[in-house]
Every structure is written in C-alpha cells, then in structure tokens.
Amino acid sequence: MKLFRHGKAGHERPGMIDASGQMRDLDGVVSDIAGEVLLPEGLARLAALDPASLPLVPEGTRYGPCVGRVGKFICVGLNYADHAAESGMEVPSEPVLFFKATSAICGPDDDVIIPRGSVKTDWEVELGVVIGREARYVSQADALDHVAGYCVINDLSEREFQLERGGQWVKGKSCDTFGPIGPWLVTRDEVPDPQQLGIWLEVDGVRRQNGNTRTMIFGIAEIVSYISQFMSLQPGDVISTGTPPGVGLGMKPEPVYLRAGQKMHLGIDGLGVQTQTTVVASGAAEKNGGRHAL
Ligand code: ZN
C-alpha cells in the first residue's frame, strides 16, 4: 500500500493510492496515518479495503508529511562510505545517531525555507524508515518486523549551524521545513529489498546525488536493531538512514549551497518523488544583510 496525508498543513487527512495511481480519501476510516494505525493489525485493516470504494481526493491537493504525530525523528549520519569521505569524516565503526526536531517536518513538495543568517543550506536525499511496532532490544533478524514501511526524506542541513557553531549537529538539522517526508508511506510488503533502491537528487535540473541503498555501511535491519539497544522505538517514529555522496558540502573545487529560488527534485525507486522550492525566511534580508539575493 501507498499511504499518504493530504490537505492544509496541520490539518491533513489520511489517504491511500488506488491501483490506477489516484488519491483516495481515508477520512472517516482512520483518524490519521499515525500511531496505532501503523501497527500490523492497523495496516491489515487498511489492506482489506477496496480503494475504489473510497472518495477521490481532488487533483492538485497538497501532500502533507506521510506520517502524522511523529514521536522521534532519528537520523543516521555518515552511513554511506563515499559520503563520509566527501565530508572529510572517518567511516564510523558504529552508527552515528542524531536527532532532528519534529517541528522540522513538512510535506514533500512544500517550500523549503533558507533560515535567517544561513549561507550553507544543503540537501541530503535519504531513505526513511517508519516504525510500525514497538522495538526494544530487537535482534537484526527480527528488526524488519517492526518496520511499517519506507518513504523519501530530504535531510536538509545548515552546515555552518551544524559544524561551526559548537555542540551537537541538531542546530543545523532542525530548522523549520528541514524535514520533507513523503509523498507516500510505502508499506514494507511493497519493498521486498530496501537495500537495492536507486536514490537521487537534482538541484535546478542538475543531478547532484545518484546512489543506491546497497552501499549503506549499516543496513536497515542493523540500524533498527542498533537504535533499539539505546531507546525503544514506537509506531510512527521515523529513522532517516543517511545520504549517498553528492551533497553541496562535498562539491569540488568548492562547496555549493542552496540559494532562494532554487528547485530540488529527489526520489527513491518505488517510493515517489519530492519537489521543493527554496524561499528566503521572512525578515531574513534585514537580518543577514541580503546575502541571499537571487
Ligand atoms: Zn542526513
């Protein structure tokens, strides 16, 4: 199944894609694509529906983030060897974990706001894992049983905030709109091998990232198992599993960062595509001396 959320930001309603690719409304069937709806029983109930019997969602309706009420937004850093190299970092011996604020979450095609004072806003296409069943000290062999499905994530990052302003990476990862999620939550049964997915990102039509999830250092099962040794994972938690090479920070001869008015286009095989336009934060021109002139 391909599940999604649609409508105005903060007021999204649940939906599912039918066999012909049309958006169908699940309003009144379930309250949201969130929490217990993501449990195996909840997904089984949705799978038993005939999507053609559900009302169509009007074309052009906004996609919201494909998961609601996300409790934890956990990221894995430097999980592709080539990306670690381009970032000038060692290949980690254990998964590097950090958090993004859940307030960064937005729809897959929403505008991305370049934060006030930012000169190093960067892109990172990533495979997202949505937890469907509580996971606590799970083995690698059982880990995928706790996954509801997968989605596309853009782990937007402000490199100066992240790397040059002290402390943890969280400051450079949590700005509003730095977490587009969706368009769909694709259930696990439709993704037989999450370690064989093409993953790519373009900026203004130029292919910047072009990878495959097969080159992850730590695979999905290992990541879910590993995180569950440190904290329990709950239905609706989202894990962003690292980005392949080709981020702006790693561009040669020098880094390339996003300016207002640019278009990002990114996707993963079978999980859909996102399109975002960068916009300047309101009031930013006065705050940063207009460094983000178009
Ligand atoms: Zn990332």
CSV table of C-alpha atoms and ligand atoms in Angstrom, one decimal:
chain,number,residue,atom,x,y,z
A,1,MET,CA,0.0,0.0,0.0
A,2,LYS,CA,0.9,3.6,-0.6
A,3,LEU,CA,-0.5,5.7,2.3
A,4,PHE,CA,-0.3,9.5,2.4
A,5,ARG,CA,-1.8,12.5,4.2
A,6,HIS,CA,-3.4,15.4,2.3
A,7,GLY,CA,-4.8,18.8,2.9
A,8,LYS,CA,-3.7,22.0,4.6
A,9,ALA,CA,-0.6,22.0,6.8
A,10,GLY,CA,-1.6,20.9,10.3
A,11,HIS,CA,-5.0,19.7,9.2
A,12,GLU,CA,-4.0,16.7,7.0
A,13,ARG,CA,-6.4,13.8,6.4
A,14,PRO,CA,-5.4,10.2,5.7
A,15,GLY,CA,-5.4,8.7,2.2
A,16,MET,CA,-4.3,5.8,0.1
A,17,ILE,CA,-3.3,5.4,-3.6
A,18,ASP,CA,-5.5,3.1,-5.6
A,19,ALA,CA,-4.5,0.6,-8.3
A,20,SER,CA,-4.6,3.3,-11.0
A,21,GLY,CA,-2.5,5.7,-9.0
A,22,GLN,CA,-5.3,8.0,-7.9
A,23,MET,CA,-5.5,9.5,-4.5
A,24,ARG,CA,-8.4,8.2,-2.3
A,25,ASP,CA,-9.6,9.6,0.9
A,26,LEU,CA,-9.5,7.6,4.1
A,27,ASP,CA,-11.2,10.3,6.2
A,28,GLY,CA,-13.7,8.6,8.5
A,29,VAL,CA,-12.0,5.2,8.0
A,30,VAL,CA,-9.0,6.0,10.2
A,31,SER,CA,-8.2,9.2,12.1
A,32,ASP,CA,-4.7,9.6,10.7
A,33,ILE,CA,-1.7,7.7,9.2
A,34,ALA,CA,-0.1,7.7,12.6
A,35,GLY,CA,0.3,5.7,15.9
A,36,GLU,CA,-1.7,2.5,16.1
A,37,VAL,CA,-2.9,2.7,12.5
A,38,LEU,CA,0.7,1.7,11.7
A,39,LEU,CA,0.6,-1.5,13.8
A,40,PRO,CA,0.4,-4.7,11.7
A,41,GLU,CA,-3.3,-5.0,12.6
A,42,GLY,CA,-4.0,-1.4,11.6
A,43,LEU,CA,-2.3,-1.9,8.2
A,44,ALA,CA,-4.0,-5.2,7.7
A,45,ARG,CA,-7.4,-3.4,8.2
A,46,LEU,CA,-6.5,-0.9,5.5
A,47,ALA,CA,-5.2,-3.6,3.1
A,48,ALA,CA,-8.6,-5.2,3.3
A,49,LEU,CA,-10.4,-2.1,1.9
A,50,ASP,CA,-11.3,-1.7,-1.7
A,51,PRO,CA,-9.7,1.7,-2.6
A,52,ALA,CA,-12.0,2.1,-5.5
A,53,SER,CA,-14.9,2.4,-3.0
A,54,LEU,CA,-13.3,5.4,-1.3
A,55,PRO,CA,-13.9,9.0,-2.4
A,56,LEU,CA,-11.3,10.6,-4.7
A,57,VAL,CA,-9.1,13.3,-3.4
A,58,PRO,CA,-9.3,16.3,-5.8
A,59,GLU,CA,-6.3,16.6,-8.1
A,60,GLY,CA,-3.8,19.2,-7.0
A,61,THR,CA,-4.4,18.7,-3.3
A,62,ARG,CA,-1.3,19.2,-1.2
A,63,TYR,CA,0.5,16.2,0.1
A,64,GLY,CA,1.4,16.6,3.8
A,65,PRO,CA,4.1,14.6,5.5
A,66,CYS,CA,3.2,10.9,5.1
A,67,VAL,CA,3.3,10.2,8.8
A,68,GLY,CA,1.5,12.1,11.5
A,69,ARG,CA,2.4,12.6,15.2
A,70,VAL,CA,6.0,11.6,14.7
A,71,GLY,CA,7.4,10.9,18.2
A,72,LYS,CA,11.1,10.7,17.3
A,73,PHE,CA,12.9,11.8,14.2
A,74,ILE,CA,16.2,9.9,14.4
A,75,CYS,CA,18.9,10.3,11.8
A,76,VAL,CA,22.0,8.2,11.0
A,77,GLY,CA,25.0,10.2,9.9
A,78,LEU,CA,27.8,9.2,7.5
A,79,ASN,CA,26.1,5.9,6.5
A,80,TYR,CA,27.5,5.8,3.0
A,81,ALA,CA,31.2,5.4,2.8
A,82,ASP,CA,31.6,7.8,-0.1
A,83,HIS,CA,29.6,10.5,1.7
A,84,ALA,CA,31.8,10.1,4.8
A,85,ALA,CA,34.8,10.6,2.5
A,86,GLU,CA,33.4,13.7,0.8
A,87,SER,CA,32.6,15.2,4.2
A,88,GLY,CA,36.2,14.6,5.4
A,89,MET,CA,35.0,12.3,8.1
A,90,GLU,CA,36.1,8.8,9.1
A,91,VAL,CA,33.9,5.8,8.2
A,92,PRO,CA,32.2,5.2,11.6
A,93,SER,CA,32.7,1.9,13.4
A,94,GLU,CA,29.2,2.1,14.8
A,95,PRO,CA,26.1,4.0,13.5
A,96,VAL,CA,26.3,7.8,14.2
A,97,LEU,CA,22.9,8.9,15.6
A,98,PHE,CA,21.5,12.3,16.0
A,99,PHE,CA,18.0,13.9,16.2
A,100,LYS,CA,16.1,16.3,14.1
A,101,ALA,CA,13.4,18.3,15.8
A,102,THR,CA,9.9,17.0,14.7
A,103,SER,CA,8.9,20.6,14.1
A,104,ALA,CA,11.2,20.5,11.0
A,105,ILE,CA,8.8,18.0,9.3
A,106,CYS,CA,6.9,19.3,6.3
A,107,GLY,CA,5.2,18.0,3.2
A,108,PRO,CA,7.2,16.6,0.3
A,109,ASP,CA,6.5,19.5,-2.0
A,110,ASP,CA,6.3,22.3,0.5
A,111,ASP,CA,8.7,25.3,0.1
A,112,VAL,CA,12.0,24.9,2.0
A,113,ILE,CA,12.9,28.0,4.0
A,114,ILE,CA,16.5,29.1,4.0
A,115,PRO,CA,16.9,30.1,7.6
A,116,ARG,CA,17.8,33.5,8.8
A,117,GLY,CA,21.6,34.1,8.6
A,118,SER,CA,22.1,30.9,6.6
A,119,VAL,CA,24.9,30.7,4.0
A,120,LYS,CA,25.3,26.9,3.9
A,121,THR,CA,22.0,25.3,3.5
A,122,ASP,CA,22.5,21.9,1.9
A,123,TRP,CA,20.5,18.9,0.6
A,124,GLU,CA,20.5,15.2,1.6
A,125,VAL,CA,18.2,12.7,0.0
A,126,GLU,CA,17.6,9.7,2.3
A,127,LEU,CA,15.6,6.5,2.7
A,128,GLY,CA,13.2,7.0,5.6
A,129,VAL,CA,12.1,4.0,7.8
A,130,VAL,CA,8.7,4.3,9.6
A,131,ILE,CA,8.4,2.2,12.7
A,132,GLY,CA,5.1,0.1,12.9
A,133,ARG,CA,5.6,-1.9,16.1
A,134,GLU,CA,7.4,-1.1,19.3
A,135,ALA,CA,11.0,-2.2,19.1
A,136,ARG,CA,13.1,-2.7,22.3
A,137,TYR,CA,16.3,-4.7,22.2
A,138,VAL,CA,15.3,-6.4,18.9
A,139,SER,CA,17.7,-8.6,17.0
A,140,GLN,CA,18.8,-7.9,13.4
A,141,ALA,CA,16.8,-11.0,12.4
A,142,ASP,CA,13.6,-9.6,13.8
A,143,ALA,CA,14.2,-5.9,13.2
A,144,LEU,CA,12.2,-5.5,9.9
A,145,ASP,CA,9.1,-7.0,11.6
A,146,HIS,CA,9.0,-3.7,13.4
A,147,VAL,CA,9.0,-1.6,10.3
A,148,ALA,CA,5.7,-0.3,8.8
A,149,GLY,CA,7.2,1.0,5.6
A,150,TYR,CA,9.5,3.4,3.8
A,151,CYS,CA,9.5,6.9,2.5
A,152,VAL,CA,11.6,9.6,0.9
A,153,ILE,CA,13.2,12.2,3.2
A,154,ASN,CA,15.3,15.3,2.4
A,155,ASP,CA,17.5,15.7,5.5
A,156,LEU,CA,18.2,19.4,4.9
A,157,SER,CA,21.2,20.7,6.8
A,158,GLU,CA,22.7,24.1,7.5
A,159,ARG,CA,26.4,23.2,7.5
A,160,GLU,CA,27.6,26.3,9.4
A,161,PHE,CA,25.0,25.8,12.2
A,162,GLN,CA,25.8,22.0,12.2
A,163,LEU,CA,29.6,22.1,12.1
A,164,GLU,CA,30.9,25.5,13.0
A,165,ARG,CA,28.7,26.7,15.8
A,166,GLY,CA,29.7,24.2,18.5
A,167,GLY,CA,27.8,21.5,20.3
A,168,GLN,CA,25.7,18.9,18.5
A,169,TRP,CA,24.5,18.6,14.9
A,170,VAL,CA,20.9,19.3,16.0
A,171,LYS,CA,21.2,23.0,15.4
A,172,GLY,CA,21.9,22.6,11.7
A,173,LYS,CA,19.4,19.9,11.2
A,174,SER,CA,16.2,21.2,12.9
A,175,CYS,CA,15.2,24.4,11.1
A,176,ASP,CA,11.6,24.6,10.1
A,177,THR,CA,10.9,22.8,6.8
A,178,PHE,CA,14.3,20.9,7.0
A,179,GLY,CA,12.4,17.6,7.0
A,180,PRO,CA,10.2,17.0,4.0
A,181,ILE,CA,8.7,13.4,4.3
A,182,GLY,CA,6.7,11.6,1.6
A,183,PRO,CA,4.8,11.7,-0.7
A,184,TRP,CA,3.9,8.2,0.4
A,185,LEU,CA,4.5,5.8,3.2
A,186,VAL,CA,5.1,2.6,1.1
A,187,THR,CA,4.4,-0.4,3.2
A,188,ARG,CA,7.1,-3.0,3.7
A,189,ASP,CA,5.4,-5.7,1.6
A,190,GLU,CA,5.9,-3.5,-1.5
A,191,VAL,CA,9.6,-3.0,-0.8
A,192,PRO,CA,11.0,-6.6,-0.8
A,193,ASP,CA,14.6,-5.4,-0.6
A,194,PRO,CA,15.2,-2.0,0.9
A,195,GLN,CA,18.9,-2.4,0.2
A,196,GLN,CA,18.5,-2.3,-3.6
A,197,LEU,CA,16.9,1.1,-4.2
A,198,GLY,CA,18.2,3.8,-6.5
A,199,ILE,CA,18.3,7.1,-4.7
A,200,TRP,CA,18.9,10.5,-6.4
A,201,LEU,CA,18.6,14.3,-6.0
A,202,GLU,CA,18.7,17.2,-8.5
A,203,VAL,CA,19.1,20.9,-8.0
A,204,ASP,CA,17.8,23.1,-10.8
A,205,GLY,CA,17.8,20.0,-13.1
A,206,VAL,CA,21.5,19.1,-12.3
A,207,ARG,CA,21.9,15.6,-10.9
A,208,ARG,CA,23.8,16.0,-7.7
A,209,GLN,CA,23.2,12.7,-5.8
A,210,ASN,CA,23.0,9.4,-7.6
A,211,GLY,CA,23.3,6.4,-5.4
A,212,ASN,CA,21.9,3.1,-4.3
A,213,THR,CA,20.9,1.9,-0.8
A,214,ARG,CA,23.1,-1.2,-1.4
A,215,THR,CA,26.2,1.0,-0.5
A,216,MET,CA,24.9,1.8,3.0
A,217,ILE,CA,27.5,0.9,5.7
A,218,PHE,CA,24.9,-0.2,8.2
A,219,GLY,CA,21.7,-1.7,6.6
A,220,ILE,CA,18.1,-1.1,7.7
A,221,ALA,CA,17.9,-4.2,9.9
A,222,GLU,CA,21.1,-3.3,11.6
A,223,ILE,CA,20.1,0.3,12.2
A,224,VAL,CA,16.7,-0.6,13.7
A,225,SER,CA,18.3,-3.2,15.9
A,226,TYR,CA,21.1,-0.9,17.0
A,227,ILE,CA,18.9,2.0,17.9
A,228,SER,CA,16.6,-0.3,19.9
A,229,GLN,CA,19.5,-1.1,22.2
A,230,PHE,CA,19.6,2.5,23.4
A,231,MET,CA,15.9,3.5,23.3
A,232,SER,CA,12.6,2.0,22.5
A,233,LEU,CA,11.1,2.7,19.1
A,234,GLN,CA,7.4,3.4,18.8
A,235,PRO,CA,4.9,3.3,15.9
A,236,GLY,CA,5.2,6.5,14.0
A,237,ASP,CA,8.9,7.1,14.8
A,238,VAL,CA,10.9,7.9,11.7
A,239,ILE,CA,14.5,7.0,11.0
A,240,SER,CA,16.4,8.8,8.3
A,241,THR,CA,19.2,6.4,7.2
A,242,GLY,CA,21.9,8.5,5.8
A,243,THR,CA,22.7,10.1,2.5
A,244,PRO,CA,24.7,9.0,-0.5
A,245,PRO,CA,27.5,11.2,-1.9
A,246,GLY,CA,26.9,14.4,-3.8
A,247,VAL,CA,25.9,16.9,-1.1
A,248,GLY,CA,26.8,20.6,-1.5
A,249,LEU,CA,29.4,20.4,1.2
A,250,GLY,CA,31.3,17.8,-0.8
A,251,MET,CA,31.3,19.7,-4.2
A,252,LYS,CA,34.7,20.3,-5.8
A,253,PRO,CA,36.5,22.6,-6.3
A,254,GLU,CA,34.4,24.2,-3.6
A,255,PRO,CA,31.1,23.6,-1.8
A,256,VAL,CA,27.9,24.7,-3.4
A,257,TYR,CA,24.9,25.7,-1.2
A,258,LEU,CA,21.3,26.5,-1.8
A,259,ARG,CA,20.1,30.0,-2.6
A,260,ALA,CA,16.5,31.1,-2.5
A,261,GLY,CA,14.6,30.4,-5.7
A,262,GLN,CA,16.1,27.1,-6.5
A,263,LYS,CA,14.3,23.8,-7.1
A,264,MET,CA,15.1,20.5,-5.6
A,265,HIS,CA,13.8,17.3,-7.1
A,266,LEU,CA,14.6,14.0,-5.4
A,267,GLY,CA,13.3,10.4,-5.2
A,268,ILE,CA,13.9,6.8,-4.4
A,269,ASP,CA,12.8,3.8,-6.6
A,270,GLY,CA,9.2,2.9,-5.9
A,271,LEU,CA,8.8,5.5,-3.1
A,272,GLY,CA,7.9,8.5,-5.2
A,273,VAL,CA,9.5,11.9,-5.7
A,274,GLN,CA,9.6,15.2,-3.9
A,275,THR,CA,9.9,18.7,-5.4
A,276,GLN,CA,10.8,21.7,-3.2
A,277,THR,CA,11.5,25.4,-4.0
A,278,THR,CA,13.8,27.3,-1.7
A,279,VAL,CA,12.5,30.5,-0.3
A,280,VAL,CA,14.1,33.1,2.0
A,281,ALA,CA,12.9,33.3,5.6
A,282,SER,CA,10.6,36.2,6.3
A,283,GLY,CA,12.7,39.0,7.7
A,284,ALA,CA,16.0,37.3,6.6
A,285,ALA,CA,17.1,40.1,4.3
A,286,GLU,CA,17.3,42.6,7.1
A,287,LYS,CA,19.0,40.0,9.4
A,288,ASN,CA,21.8,38.8,7.1
A,289,GLY,CA,22.5,41.8,5.0
A,290,GLY,CA,20.8,40.4,2.0
A,291,ARG,CA,23.3,37.6,1.4
A,292,HIS,CA,20.6,35.6,-0.2
A,293,ALA,CA,20.0,37.8,-3.2
A,294,LEU,CA,18.5,35.8,-6.1
B,1,ZN,ZN,21.4,13.0,6.7
